[in-house]
Amino acid sequence: MSTAPALDPTHTALLVMDYQPAILAFVPEGEDRNALLDRVEGAIADVRANGGAIAYVRVGFADADWDAIPASNKSFAPLAQHRVMHHEDPAAAIHERLAPQDGDIIVRKVRYGGMSTTDLDQQLRERGITTLVVSGISTSGVVLSTVIDAADRDYQLYVLSDGVADPDTEVHNVLLHRVFPSRAHIIDTTELHALLRAG
């Protein structure tokens, strides 16, 4: 069982990041993808039931966002060049199985991290959120960027090991086992369930 401290749900938000059809396409289809959605859907329900907040982060670009991306940005210049992931495209919407409800936080970003190009940090602080449970695709993209940024902003962090995925299994494992533990408690959805009730 986890040695992670119990969660106080009233100061906790579950981050659901980049769970969008275009990005889920990088997760193997079939059982893997469905199981991942099942687990995150369960985590959302768990956090809601215990009075925690849900914060959705999605990537999506308006024309002005594409125009503002410099050619020097190795990751995002190709997206701008090909006008990929327009914010109104259904492929950039939050997956229907994880659909937000009234009162949830929803932010749209234009870079990897969940906080660097959004007001997510401000919205969380306005709600008294000090603890983040992180789920997202991909482990080496949004999850890595957001964990490092949120750690620097002094959030207490938990990474949902079975609520993150990456096309590169080796990178995924190195991050979960070697990089994230210095900044976050690594738990799975079963442990989350127990920690919410222990809080």
Tab-separated table of C-alpha atoms in Angstrom:
chain	number	residue	atom	x	y	z
A	1	MET	CA	0.000	0.000	0.000
A	2	SER	CA	1.081	3.560	-0.644
A	3	THR	CA	3.095	5.487	1.929
A	4	ALA	CA	1.689	8.709	0.445
A	5	PRO	CA	-0.068	11.040	2.891
A	6	ALA	CA	-3.869	11.067	2.930
A	7	LEU	CA	-5.603	13.635	0.762
A	8	ASP	CA	-7.850	16.409	2.008
A	9	PRO	CA	-10.377	16.433	-0.855
A	10	THR	CA	-11.487	20.009	-0.140
A	11	HIS	CA	-7.989	21.240	-1.099
A	12	THR	CA	-7.411	18.715	-3.895
A	13	ALA	CA	-7.899	18.904	-7.660
A	14	LEU	CA	-7.605	16.082	-10.168
A	15	LEU	CA	-5.935	17.351	-13.357
A	16	VAL	CA	-7.289	15.625	-16.477
A	17	MET	CA	-4.886	16.720	-19.203
A	18	ASP	CA	-4.918	16.249	-22.967
A	19	TYR	CA	-7.571	13.515	-22.898
A	20	GLN	CA	-8.590	14.510	-26.413
A	21	PRO	CA	-9.340	12.202	-29.379
A	22	ALA	CA	-6.362	13.461	-31.430
A	23	ILE	CA	-3.963	12.748	-28.538
A	24	LEU	CA	-5.604	9.523	-27.367
A	25	ALA	CA	-4.859	8.262	-30.881
A	26	PHE	CA	-1.242	7.787	-29.725
A	27	VAL	CA	-2.345	5.247	-27.089
A	28	PRO	CA	-2.739	1.705	-28.474
A	29	GLU	CA	-6.333	1.177	-29.564
A	30	GLY	CA	-8.665	-1.341	-28.000
A	31	GLU	CA	-8.207	-2.631	-24.488
A	32	ASP	CA	-5.332	-0.299	-23.530
A	33	ARG	CA	-7.221	2.843	-24.476
A	34	ASN	CA	-10.523	1.696	-23.001
A	35	ALA	CA	-8.875	0.593	-19.754
A	36	LEU	CA	-7.125	3.962	-19.466
A	37	LEU	CA	-10.403	5.830	-19.993
A	38	ASP	CA	-12.133	3.517	-17.488
A	39	ARG	CA	-9.530	4.284	-14.814
A	40	VAL	CA	-9.588	8.049	-15.345
A	41	GLU	CA	-13.388	8.058	-15.470
A	42	GLY	CA	-13.353	6.236	-12.122
A	43	ALA	CA	-10.827	8.673	-10.634
A	44	ILE	CA	-12.965	11.644	-11.708
A	45	ALA	CA	-16.041	10.072	-10.078
A	46	ASP	CA	-14.043	9.317	-6.910
A	47	VAL	CA	-12.683	12.839	-6.537
A	48	ARG	CA	-16.120	14.336	-7.257
A	49	ALA	CA	-17.823	12.057	-4.719
A	50	ASN	CA	-15.389	13.187	-2.021
A	51	GLY	CA	-15.785	16.904	-2.718
A	52	GLY	CA	-12.596	17.481	-4.679
A	53	ALA	CA	-12.245	19.642	-7.791
A	54	ILE	CA	-11.749	18.485	-11.373
A	55	ALA	CA	-9.581	20.605	-13.677
A	56	TYR	CA	-9.472	19.868	-17.389
A	57	VAL	CA	-6.539	20.964	-19.505
A	58	ARG	CA	-6.704	20.664	-23.275
A	59	VAL	CA	-4.522	21.809	-26.122
A	60	GLY	CA	-6.171	23.785	-28.901
A	61	PHE	CA	-5.118	26.639	-31.149
A	62	ALA	CA	-6.860	29.693	-32.545
A	63	ASP	CA	-5.382	31.323	-35.667
A	64	ALA	CA	-3.597	33.906	-33.522
A	65	ASP	CA	-1.997	31.126	-31.452
A	66	TRP	CA	-0.571	29.433	-34.540
A	67	ASP	CA	0.680	32.782	-35.871
A	68	ALA	CA	2.483	33.485	-32.579
A	69	ILE	CA	4.535	30.254	-32.637
A	70	PRO	CA	8.094	30.989	-33.809
A	71	ALA	CA	9.869	28.705	-36.258
A	72	SER	CA	12.470	28.084	-33.536
A	73	ASN	CA	9.948	26.126	-31.421
A	74	LYS	CA	10.917	22.572	-32.345
A	75	SER	CA	7.757	20.943	-30.980
A	76	PHE	CA	5.071	23.433	-31.905
A	77	ALA	CA	6.257	25.060	-35.173
A	78	PRO	CA	5.155	22.001	-37.217
A	79	LEU	CA	1.692	22.158	-35.609
A	80	ALA	CA	1.425	25.822	-36.548
A	81	GLN	CA	2.695	25.201	-40.066
A	82	HIS	CA	0.057	22.515	-40.686
A	83	ARG	CA	-2.682	24.282	-38.674
A	84	VAL	CA	-3.212	21.186	-36.518
A	85	MET	CA	-5.466	20.982	-33.407
A	86	HIS	CA	-7.780	23.950	-33.987
A	87	HIS	CA	-9.585	24.552	-30.709
A	88	GLU	CA	-13.015	24.038	-32.316
A	89	ASP	CA	-12.051	20.769	-34.031
A	90	PRO	CA	-13.866	17.761	-32.448
A	91	ALA	CA	-10.481	15.991	-32.298
A	92	ALA	CA	-9.346	18.697	-29.843
A	93	ALA	CA	-12.405	18.372	-27.579
A	94	ILE	CA	-12.252	16.638	-24.202
A	95	HIS	CA	-13.137	12.968	-24.672
A	96	GLU	CA	-16.880	12.480	-24.279
A	97	ARG	CA	-16.470	9.803	-21.611
A	98	LEU	CA	-14.667	12.299	-19.382
A	99	ALA	CA	-16.969	15.238	-20.139
A	100	PRO	CA	-16.753	18.207	-17.769
A	101	GLN	CA	-19.633	19.213	-15.522
A	102	ASP	CA	-20.788	22.631	-14.331
A	103	GLY	CA	-18.315	24.085	-11.866
A	104	ASP	CA	-15.290	22.210	-13.212
A	105	ILE	CA	-12.198	24.155	-14.212
A	106	ILE	CA	-11.464	24.029	-17.953
A	107	VAL	CA	-8.443	25.688	-19.536
A	108	ARG	CA	-7.080	25.707	-23.078
A	109	LYS	CA	-3.313	25.714	-23.535
A	110	VAL	CA	-1.002	26.288	-26.476
A	111	ARG	CA	2.195	24.661	-25.143
A	112	TYR	CA	3.050	21.444	-23.273
A	113	GLY	CA	2.529	22.505	-19.672
A	114	GLY	CA	-0.885	22.885	-18.082
A	115	MET	CA	0.036	26.171	-16.398
A	116	SER	CA	2.498	28.088	-18.580
A	117	THR	CA	-0.040	29.437	-21.117
A	118	THR	CA	-3.219	29.294	-18.974
A	119	ASP	CA	-4.679	30.769	-15.796
A	120	LEU	CA	-4.910	27.298	-14.225
A	121	ASP	CA	-2.641	28.187	-11.286
A	122	GLN	CA	-4.730	31.272	-10.506
A	123	GLN	CA	-8.035	29.346	-10.729
A	124	LEU	CA	-6.726	26.594	-8.438
A	125	ARG	CA	-5.450	29.073	-5.848
A	126	GLU	CA	-8.757	30.965	-5.877
A	127	ARG	CA	-10.412	27.689	-4.833
A	128	GLY	CA	-7.878	26.997	-2.097
A	129	ILE	CA	-6.365	24.043	-3.959
A	130	THR	CA	-2.932	23.063	-2.610
A	131	THR	CA	-2.796	19.418	-3.777
A	132	LEU	CA	-2.876	18.127	-7.348
A	133	VAL	CA	-3.506	14.597	-8.583
A	134	VAL	CA	-2.111	14.446	-12.106
A	135	SER	CA	-3.420	12.378	-15.014
A	136	GLY	CA	-2.682	13.004	-18.672
A	137	ILE	CA	-1.353	12.024	-22.062
A	138	SER	CA	1.526	12.013	-22.566
A	139	THR	CA	3.831	11.239	-19.669
A	140	SER	CA	6.776	12.861	-21.468
A	141	GLY	CA	4.732	15.864	-22.623
A	142	VAL	CA	1.996	17.524	-20.584
A	143	VAL	CA	2.596	15.399	-17.475
A	144	LEU	CA	6.344	16.062	-17.303
A	145	SER	CA	5.971	19.801	-17.999
A	146	THR	CA	3.115	20.264	-15.549
A	147	VAL	CA	4.682	18.232	-12.722
A	148	ILE	CA	7.929	20.223	-12.899
A	149	ASP	CA	6.070	23.547	-13.080
A	150	ALA	CA	3.597	22.674	-10.301
A	151	ALA	CA	6.409	21.419	-8.059
A	152	ASP	CA	8.161	24.772	-8.489
A	153	ARG	CA	4.892	26.443	-7.452
A	154	ASP	CA	4.843	24.368	-4.230
A	155	TYR	CA	1.812	22.184	-4.870
A	156	GLN	CA	1.671	18.832	-3.105
A	157	LEU	CA	1.715	16.423	-6.033
A	158	TYR	CA	0.451	12.934	-6.747
A	159	VAL	CA	0.919	11.325	-10.163
A	160	LEU	CA	-1.655	8.676	-11.115
A	161	SER	CA	0.606	5.937	-12.470
A	162	ASP	CA	-2.305	4.225	-14.246
A	163	GLY	CA	-3.860	7.512	-15.384
A	164	VAL	CA	-0.892	8.601	-17.509
A	165	ALA	CA	0.307	7.083	-20.769
A	166	ASP	CA	2.994	7.673	-23.356
A	167	PRO	CA	3.710	6.249	-26.820
A	168	ASP	CA	7.249	5.462	-25.593
A	169	THR	CA	7.051	2.852	-22.816
A	170	GLU	CA	10.711	3.228	-21.856
A	171	VAL	CA	10.448	7.000	-21.395
A	172	HIS	CA	7.157	6.532	-19.503
A	173	ASN	CA	8.813	4.119	-17.061
A	174	VAL	CA	11.916	6.251	-16.499
A	175	LEU	CA	9.759	9.282	-15.695
A	176	LEU	CA	7.434	7.388	-13.342
A	177	HIS	CA	10.170	5.510	-11.496
A	178	ARG	CA	13.222	7.777	-11.679
A	179	VAL	CA	12.153	11.387	-12.301
A	180	PHE	CA	8.734	12.040	-10.790
A	181	PRO	CA	9.302	10.498	-7.324
A	182	SER	CA	11.552	13.412	-6.296
A	183	ARG	CA	8.655	15.804	-6.915
A	184	ALA	CA	5.480	13.763	-6.463
A	185	HIS	CA	3.921	10.777	-4.733
A	186	ILE	CA	3.332	8.021	-7.290
A	187	ILE	CA	-0.029	6.310	-6.697
A	188	ASP	CA	-2.559	4.398	-8.760
A	189	THR	CA	-6.327	4.806	-8.934
A	190	THR	CA	-6.923	2.166	-6.243
A	191	GLU	CA	-4.594	4.024	-3.850
A	192	LEU	CA	-6.295	7.318	-4.758
A	193	HIS	CA	-9.621	5.803	-3.679
A	194	ALA	CA	-8.145	4.835	-0.300
A	195	LEU	CA	-6.282	8.131	0.250
A	196	LEU	CA	-9.411	10.196	-0.452
A	197	ARG	CA	-11.282	8.264	2.226
A	198	ALA	CA	-8.444	8.502	4.724
A	199	GLY	CA	-8.308	12.297	4.441
